[in-house]
PDB file of C-alpha atoms in Angstrom:
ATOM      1  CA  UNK A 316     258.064  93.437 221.007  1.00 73.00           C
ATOM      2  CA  UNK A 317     255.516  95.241 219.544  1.00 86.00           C
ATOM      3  CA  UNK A 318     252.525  94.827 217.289  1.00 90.00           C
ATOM      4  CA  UNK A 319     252.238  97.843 214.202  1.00 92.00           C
ATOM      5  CA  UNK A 320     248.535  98.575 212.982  1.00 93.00           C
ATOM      6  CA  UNK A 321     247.624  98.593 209.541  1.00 91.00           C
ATOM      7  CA  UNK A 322     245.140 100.957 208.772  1.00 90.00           C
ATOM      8  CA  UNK A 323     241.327  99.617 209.908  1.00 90.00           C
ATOM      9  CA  UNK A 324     242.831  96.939 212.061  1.00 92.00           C
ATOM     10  CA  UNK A 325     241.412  96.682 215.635  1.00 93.00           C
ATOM     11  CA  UNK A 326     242.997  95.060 218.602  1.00 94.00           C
ATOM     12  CA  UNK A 327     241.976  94.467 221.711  1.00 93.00           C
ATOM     13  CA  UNK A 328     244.300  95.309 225.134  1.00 93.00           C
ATOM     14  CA  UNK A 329     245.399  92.703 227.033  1.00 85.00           C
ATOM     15  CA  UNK A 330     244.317  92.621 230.798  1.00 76.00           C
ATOM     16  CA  UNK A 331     244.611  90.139 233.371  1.00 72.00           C
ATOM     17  CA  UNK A 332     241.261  88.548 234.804  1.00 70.00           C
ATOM     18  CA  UNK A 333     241.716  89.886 238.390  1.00 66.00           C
ATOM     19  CA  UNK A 334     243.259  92.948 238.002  1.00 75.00           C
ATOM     20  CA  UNK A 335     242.753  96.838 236.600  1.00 78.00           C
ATOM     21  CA  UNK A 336     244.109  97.432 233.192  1.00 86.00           C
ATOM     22  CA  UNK A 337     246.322  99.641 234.357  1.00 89.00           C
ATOM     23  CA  UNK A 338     247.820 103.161 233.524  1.00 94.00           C
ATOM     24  CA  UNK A 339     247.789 103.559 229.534  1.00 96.00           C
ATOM     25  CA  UNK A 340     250.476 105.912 227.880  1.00 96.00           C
ATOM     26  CA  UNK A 341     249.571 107.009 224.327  1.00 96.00           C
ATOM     27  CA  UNK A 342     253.122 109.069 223.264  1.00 94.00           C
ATOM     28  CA  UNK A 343     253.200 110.962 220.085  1.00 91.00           C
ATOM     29  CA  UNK A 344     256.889 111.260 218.719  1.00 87.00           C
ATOM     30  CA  UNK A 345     258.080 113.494 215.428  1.00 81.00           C
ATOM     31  CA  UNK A 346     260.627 115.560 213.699  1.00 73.00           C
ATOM     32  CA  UNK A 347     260.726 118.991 212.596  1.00 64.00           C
ATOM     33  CA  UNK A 348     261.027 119.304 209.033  1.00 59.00           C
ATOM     34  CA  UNK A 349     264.816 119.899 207.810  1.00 58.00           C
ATOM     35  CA  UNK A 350     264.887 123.731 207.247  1.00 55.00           C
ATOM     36  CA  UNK A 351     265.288 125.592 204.324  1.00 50.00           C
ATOM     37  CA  UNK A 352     268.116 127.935 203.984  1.00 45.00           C
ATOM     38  CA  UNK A 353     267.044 129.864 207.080  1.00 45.00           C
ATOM     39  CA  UNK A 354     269.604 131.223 208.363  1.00 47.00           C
ATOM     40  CA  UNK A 355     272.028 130.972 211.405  1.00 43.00           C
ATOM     41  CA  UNK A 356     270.246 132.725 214.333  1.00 43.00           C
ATOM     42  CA  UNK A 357     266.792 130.779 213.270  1.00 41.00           C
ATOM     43  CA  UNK A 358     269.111 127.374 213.350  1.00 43.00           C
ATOM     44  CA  UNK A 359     269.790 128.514 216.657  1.00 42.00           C
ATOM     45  CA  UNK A 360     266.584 129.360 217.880  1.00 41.00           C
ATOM     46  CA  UNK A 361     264.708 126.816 216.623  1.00 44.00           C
ATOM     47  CA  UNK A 362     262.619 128.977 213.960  1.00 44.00           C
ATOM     48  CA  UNK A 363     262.237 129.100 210.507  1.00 47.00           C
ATOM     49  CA  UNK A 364     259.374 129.222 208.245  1.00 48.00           C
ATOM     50  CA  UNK A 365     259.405 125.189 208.220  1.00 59.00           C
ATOM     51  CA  UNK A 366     258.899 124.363 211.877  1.00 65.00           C
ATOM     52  CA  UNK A 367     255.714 122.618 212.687  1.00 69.00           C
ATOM     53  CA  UNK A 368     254.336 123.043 216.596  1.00 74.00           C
ATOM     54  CA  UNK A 369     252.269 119.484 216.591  1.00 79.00           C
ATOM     55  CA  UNK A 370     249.848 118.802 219.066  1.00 87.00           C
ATOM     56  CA  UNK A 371     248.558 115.753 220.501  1.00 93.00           C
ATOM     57  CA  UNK A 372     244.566 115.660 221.864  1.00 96.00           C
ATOM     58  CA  UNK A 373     242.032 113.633 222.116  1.00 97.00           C
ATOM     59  CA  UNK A 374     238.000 113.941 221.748  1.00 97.00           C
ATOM     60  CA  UNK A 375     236.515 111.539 224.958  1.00 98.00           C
ATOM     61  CA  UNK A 376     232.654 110.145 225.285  1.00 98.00           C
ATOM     62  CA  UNK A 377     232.593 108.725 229.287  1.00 98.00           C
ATOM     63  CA  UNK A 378     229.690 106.316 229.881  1.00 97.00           C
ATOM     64  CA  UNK A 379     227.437 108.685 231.534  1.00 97.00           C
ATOM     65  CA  UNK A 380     227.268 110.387 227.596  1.00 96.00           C
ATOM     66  CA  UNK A 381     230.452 113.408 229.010  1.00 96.00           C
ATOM     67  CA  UNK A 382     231.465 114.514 226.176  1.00 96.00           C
ATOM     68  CA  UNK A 383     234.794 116.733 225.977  1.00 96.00           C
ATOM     69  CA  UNK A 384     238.528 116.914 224.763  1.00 96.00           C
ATOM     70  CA  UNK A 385     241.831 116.989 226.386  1.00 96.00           C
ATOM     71  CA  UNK A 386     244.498 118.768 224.818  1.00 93.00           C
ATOM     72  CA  UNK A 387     246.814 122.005 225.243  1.00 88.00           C
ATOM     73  CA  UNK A 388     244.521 124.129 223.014  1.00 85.00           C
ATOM     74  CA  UNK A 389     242.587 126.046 225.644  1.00 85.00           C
ATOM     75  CA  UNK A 390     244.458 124.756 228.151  1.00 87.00           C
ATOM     76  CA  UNK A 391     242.407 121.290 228.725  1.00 91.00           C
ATOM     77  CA  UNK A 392     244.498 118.887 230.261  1.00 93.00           C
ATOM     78  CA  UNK A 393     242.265 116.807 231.713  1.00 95.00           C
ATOM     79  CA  UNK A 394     242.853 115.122 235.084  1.00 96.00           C
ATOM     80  CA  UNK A 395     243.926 110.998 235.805  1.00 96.00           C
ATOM     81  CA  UNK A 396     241.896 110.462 238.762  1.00 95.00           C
ATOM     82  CA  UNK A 397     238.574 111.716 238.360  1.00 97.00           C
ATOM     83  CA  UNK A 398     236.511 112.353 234.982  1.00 97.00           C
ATOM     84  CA  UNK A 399     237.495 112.110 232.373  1.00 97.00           C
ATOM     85  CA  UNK A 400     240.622 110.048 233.710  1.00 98.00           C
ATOM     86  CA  UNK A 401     242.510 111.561 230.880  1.00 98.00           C
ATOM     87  CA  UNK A 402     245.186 113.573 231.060  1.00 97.00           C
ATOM     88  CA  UNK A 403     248.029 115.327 229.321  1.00 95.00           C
ATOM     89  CA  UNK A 404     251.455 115.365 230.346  1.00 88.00           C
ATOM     90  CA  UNK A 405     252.230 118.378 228.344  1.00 68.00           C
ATOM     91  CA  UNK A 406     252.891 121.026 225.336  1.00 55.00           C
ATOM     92  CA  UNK A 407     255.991 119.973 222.962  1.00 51.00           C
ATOM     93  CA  UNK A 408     256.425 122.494 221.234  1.00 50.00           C
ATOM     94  CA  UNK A 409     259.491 121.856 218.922  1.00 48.00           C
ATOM     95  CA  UNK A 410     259.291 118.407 218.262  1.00 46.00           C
ATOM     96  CA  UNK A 411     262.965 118.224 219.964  1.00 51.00           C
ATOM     97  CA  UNK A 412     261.512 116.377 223.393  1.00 53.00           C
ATOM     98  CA  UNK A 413     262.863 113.281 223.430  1.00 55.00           C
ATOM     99  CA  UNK A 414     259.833 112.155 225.808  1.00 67.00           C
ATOM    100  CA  UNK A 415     257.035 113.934 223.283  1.00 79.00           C
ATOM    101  CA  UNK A 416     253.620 114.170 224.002  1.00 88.00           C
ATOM    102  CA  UNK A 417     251.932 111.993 226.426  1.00 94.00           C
ATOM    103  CA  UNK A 418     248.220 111.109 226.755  1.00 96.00           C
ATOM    104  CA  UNK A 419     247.885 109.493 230.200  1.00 96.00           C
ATOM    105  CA  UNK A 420     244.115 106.968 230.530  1.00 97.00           C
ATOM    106  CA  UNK A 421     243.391 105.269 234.139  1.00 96.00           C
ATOM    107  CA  UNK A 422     242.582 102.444 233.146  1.00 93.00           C
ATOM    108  CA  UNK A 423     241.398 101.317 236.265  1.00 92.00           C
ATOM    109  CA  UNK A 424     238.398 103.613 234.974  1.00 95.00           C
ATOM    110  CA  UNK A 425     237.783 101.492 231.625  1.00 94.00           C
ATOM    111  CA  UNK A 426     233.781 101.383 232.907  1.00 94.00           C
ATOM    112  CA  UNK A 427     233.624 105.196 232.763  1.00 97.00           C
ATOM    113  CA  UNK A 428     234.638 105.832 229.439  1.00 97.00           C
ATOM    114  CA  UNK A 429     232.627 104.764 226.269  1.00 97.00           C
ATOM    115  CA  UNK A 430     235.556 105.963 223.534  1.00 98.00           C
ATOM    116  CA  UNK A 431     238.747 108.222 223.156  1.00 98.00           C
ATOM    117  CA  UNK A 432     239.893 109.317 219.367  1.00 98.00           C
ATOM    118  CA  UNK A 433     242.990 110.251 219.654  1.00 97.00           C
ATOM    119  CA  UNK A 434     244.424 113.035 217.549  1.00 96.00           C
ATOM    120  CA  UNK A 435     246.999 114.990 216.783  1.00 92.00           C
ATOM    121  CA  UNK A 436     247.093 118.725 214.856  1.00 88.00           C
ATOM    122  CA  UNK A 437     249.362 121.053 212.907  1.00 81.00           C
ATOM    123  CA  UNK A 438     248.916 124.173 215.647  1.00 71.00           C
ATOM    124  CA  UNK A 439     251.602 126.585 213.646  1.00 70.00           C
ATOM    125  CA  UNK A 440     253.490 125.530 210.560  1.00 65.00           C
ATOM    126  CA  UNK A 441     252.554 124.277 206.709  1.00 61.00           C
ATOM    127  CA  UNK A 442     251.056 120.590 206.449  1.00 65.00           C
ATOM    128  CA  UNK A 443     254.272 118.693 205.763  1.00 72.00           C
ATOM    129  CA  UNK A 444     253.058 115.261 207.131  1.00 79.00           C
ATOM    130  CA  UNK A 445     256.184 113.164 206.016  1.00 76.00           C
ATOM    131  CA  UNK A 446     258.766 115.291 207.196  1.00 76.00           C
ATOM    132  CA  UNK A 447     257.445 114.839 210.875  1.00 78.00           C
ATOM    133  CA  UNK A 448     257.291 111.567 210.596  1.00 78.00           C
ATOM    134  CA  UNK A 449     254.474 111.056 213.470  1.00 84.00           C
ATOM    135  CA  UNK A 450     254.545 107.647 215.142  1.00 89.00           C
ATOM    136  CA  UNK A 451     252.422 107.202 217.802  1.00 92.00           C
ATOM    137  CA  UNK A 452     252.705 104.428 220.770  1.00 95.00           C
ATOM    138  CA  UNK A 453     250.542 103.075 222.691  1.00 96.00           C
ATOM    139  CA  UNK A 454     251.885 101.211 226.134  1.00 95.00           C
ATOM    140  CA  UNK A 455     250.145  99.878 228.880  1.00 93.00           C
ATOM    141  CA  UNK A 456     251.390  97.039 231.606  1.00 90.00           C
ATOM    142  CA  UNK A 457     251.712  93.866 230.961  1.00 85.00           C
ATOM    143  CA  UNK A 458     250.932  93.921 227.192  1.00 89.00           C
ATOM    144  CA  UNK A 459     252.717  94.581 223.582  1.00 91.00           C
ATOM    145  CA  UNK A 460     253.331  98.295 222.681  1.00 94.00           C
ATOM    146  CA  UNK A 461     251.102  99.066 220.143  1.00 95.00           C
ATOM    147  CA  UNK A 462     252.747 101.458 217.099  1.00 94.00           C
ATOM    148  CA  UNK A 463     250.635 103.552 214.492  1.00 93.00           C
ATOM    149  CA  UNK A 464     252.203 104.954 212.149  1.00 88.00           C
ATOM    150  CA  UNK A 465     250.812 108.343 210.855  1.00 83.00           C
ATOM    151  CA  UNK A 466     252.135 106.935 206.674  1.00 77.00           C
ATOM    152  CA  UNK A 467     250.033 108.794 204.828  1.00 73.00           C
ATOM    153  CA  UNK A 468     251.294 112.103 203.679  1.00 68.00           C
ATOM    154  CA  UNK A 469     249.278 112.993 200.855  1.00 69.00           C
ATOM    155  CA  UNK A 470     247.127 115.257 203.175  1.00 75.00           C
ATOM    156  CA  UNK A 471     247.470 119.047 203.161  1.00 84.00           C
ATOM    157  CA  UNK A 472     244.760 119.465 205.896  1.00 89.00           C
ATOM    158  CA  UNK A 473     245.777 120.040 209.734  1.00 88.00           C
ATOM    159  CA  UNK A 474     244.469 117.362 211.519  1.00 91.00           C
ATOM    160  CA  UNK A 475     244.469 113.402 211.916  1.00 92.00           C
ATOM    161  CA  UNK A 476     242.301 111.133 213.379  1.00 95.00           C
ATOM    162  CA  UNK A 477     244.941 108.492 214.391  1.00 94.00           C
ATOM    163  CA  UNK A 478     243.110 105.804 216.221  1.00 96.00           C
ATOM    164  CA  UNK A 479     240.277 105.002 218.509  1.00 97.00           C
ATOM    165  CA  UNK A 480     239.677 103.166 221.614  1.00 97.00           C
ATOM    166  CA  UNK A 481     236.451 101.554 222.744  1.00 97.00           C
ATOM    167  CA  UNK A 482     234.878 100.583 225.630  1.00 95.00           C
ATOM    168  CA  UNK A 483     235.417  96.545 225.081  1.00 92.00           C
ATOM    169  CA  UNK A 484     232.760  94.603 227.583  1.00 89.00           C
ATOM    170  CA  UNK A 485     233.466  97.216 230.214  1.00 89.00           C
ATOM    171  CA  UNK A 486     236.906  95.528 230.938  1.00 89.00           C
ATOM    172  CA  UNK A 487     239.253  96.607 228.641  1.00 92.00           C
ATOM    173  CA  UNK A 488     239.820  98.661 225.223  1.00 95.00           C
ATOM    174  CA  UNK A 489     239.611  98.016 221.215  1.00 95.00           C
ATOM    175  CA  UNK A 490     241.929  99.943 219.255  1.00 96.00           C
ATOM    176  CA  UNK A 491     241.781 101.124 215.810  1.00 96.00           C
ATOM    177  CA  UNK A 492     244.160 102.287 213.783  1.00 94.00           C
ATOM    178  CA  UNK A 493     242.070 105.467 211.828  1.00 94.00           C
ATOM    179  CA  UNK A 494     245.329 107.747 210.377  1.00 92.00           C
ATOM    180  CA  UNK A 495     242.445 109.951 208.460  1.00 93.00           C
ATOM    181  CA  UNK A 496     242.896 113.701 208.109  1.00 92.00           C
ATOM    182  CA  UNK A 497     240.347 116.780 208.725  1.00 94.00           C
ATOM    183  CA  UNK A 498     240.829 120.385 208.154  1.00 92.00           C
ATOM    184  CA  UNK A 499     240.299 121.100 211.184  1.00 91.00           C
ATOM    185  CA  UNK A 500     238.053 119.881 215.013  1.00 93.00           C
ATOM    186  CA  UNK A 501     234.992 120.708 213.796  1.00 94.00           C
ATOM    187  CA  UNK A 502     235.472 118.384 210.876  1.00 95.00           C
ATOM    188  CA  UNK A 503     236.354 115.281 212.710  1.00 96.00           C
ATOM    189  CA  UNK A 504     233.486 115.865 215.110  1.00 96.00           C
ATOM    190  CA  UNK A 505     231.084 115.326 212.246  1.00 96.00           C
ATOM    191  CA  UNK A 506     232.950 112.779 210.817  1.00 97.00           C
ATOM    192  CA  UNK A 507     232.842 110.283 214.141  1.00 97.00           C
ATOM    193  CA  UNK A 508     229.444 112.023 215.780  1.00 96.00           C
ATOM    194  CA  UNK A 509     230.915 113.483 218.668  1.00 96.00           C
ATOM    195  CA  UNK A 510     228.235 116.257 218.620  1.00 92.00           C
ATOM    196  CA  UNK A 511     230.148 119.115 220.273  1.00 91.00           C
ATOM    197  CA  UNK A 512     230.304 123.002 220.050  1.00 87.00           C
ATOM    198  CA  UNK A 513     233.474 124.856 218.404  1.00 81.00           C
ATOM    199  CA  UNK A 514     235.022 127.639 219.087  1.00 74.00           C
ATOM    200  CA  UNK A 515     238.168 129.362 218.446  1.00 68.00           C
ATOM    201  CA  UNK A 516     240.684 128.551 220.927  1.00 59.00           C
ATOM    202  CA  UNK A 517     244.612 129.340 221.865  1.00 59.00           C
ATOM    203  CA  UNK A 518     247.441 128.161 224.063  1.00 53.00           C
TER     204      UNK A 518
END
């Protein structure tokens, strides 16, 4: 089973009284977009002036007021078992991983960490949103998967905000559904106050 957010709904993870929350796994699946005409050795190859590298990140406040972001821009992949207890498993970057991206939180940590957004960004390729058909999945012991949907394509700008998580009485997490796109990190700082410097980065 698992529960699918609508946009602005919040739910809370389940935990049970004596025990850590656990290990959560926040997985971002898509598709590259079918390609157009381009040719036999770019079929091969996996290029063509569709494909779409998509990354998944996130922006993390820890209690102590840390502020940072995990994600394979600039190489920040965080680390599981001391701060931020976020990590990333990898770089996908042809949307053909059958595993795709993987945000690992300790949840056994929950106290540390005020809020995570998780998002995900177009690194190379045009803003085709409903050809990649995003879903992301959030899974963590003992409870319901929890599904959001990145179903609104209407956006030609290179990053979404696809959900939060909040501290929840120091014991567990809230989690919104956002699905709410930026141009671009800077942006969707603003937007949610993260107050952070930018600079130009590459993997």
């Amino acid at each position: 089973m698992a529960v699918e957010l609508r946009k602005g709904q919040k739910v809370n993870l389940r935990k049970k009284r004596s025990e850590a929350l656990g290990e959560i796994l926040i997985n971002l699946n898509w598709s590259q977009p079918q390609q157009k005409s381009a040719g036999f050795l770019s079929g091969l190859f996996g290029g063509g002036s569709n494909a779409i590298d998509l990354d998944l990140g996130c922006l993390y406040e820890l209690t102590d007021g840390t502020k940072g972001a995990v994600q394979a821009l600039g190489d920040a992949f965080g680390t599981l078992n001391s701060a931020p207890y976020i990590a990333l498993d990898g770089d996908d970057r042809s949307g053909a991983n059958a595993a795709g991206e993987n945000l690992r939180v300790n949840g056994a940590h929950v106290r540390d960490i005020k809020r995570i957004l998780v998002y995900t960004f177009i690194y190379e390729g045009a803003a085709n949103w409903q050809e990649t058909k995003g879903i992301v999945t959030l899974k963590y012991p003992g409870g319901e998967d929890i599904v959001v949907h990145m179903d609104e394509y209407g956006s030609d700008k290179g990053m979404c905000a696809i959900a939060m998580l909040e501290n929840y009485a120091g014991e567990t997490f809230s989690v919104e559904k956002l699905v709410r796109f930026f141009s671009g990190h800077e942006e969707m700082d603003h937007a949610y106050n993260w107050g952070m410097r930018w600079v130009a980065g590459h993997k």
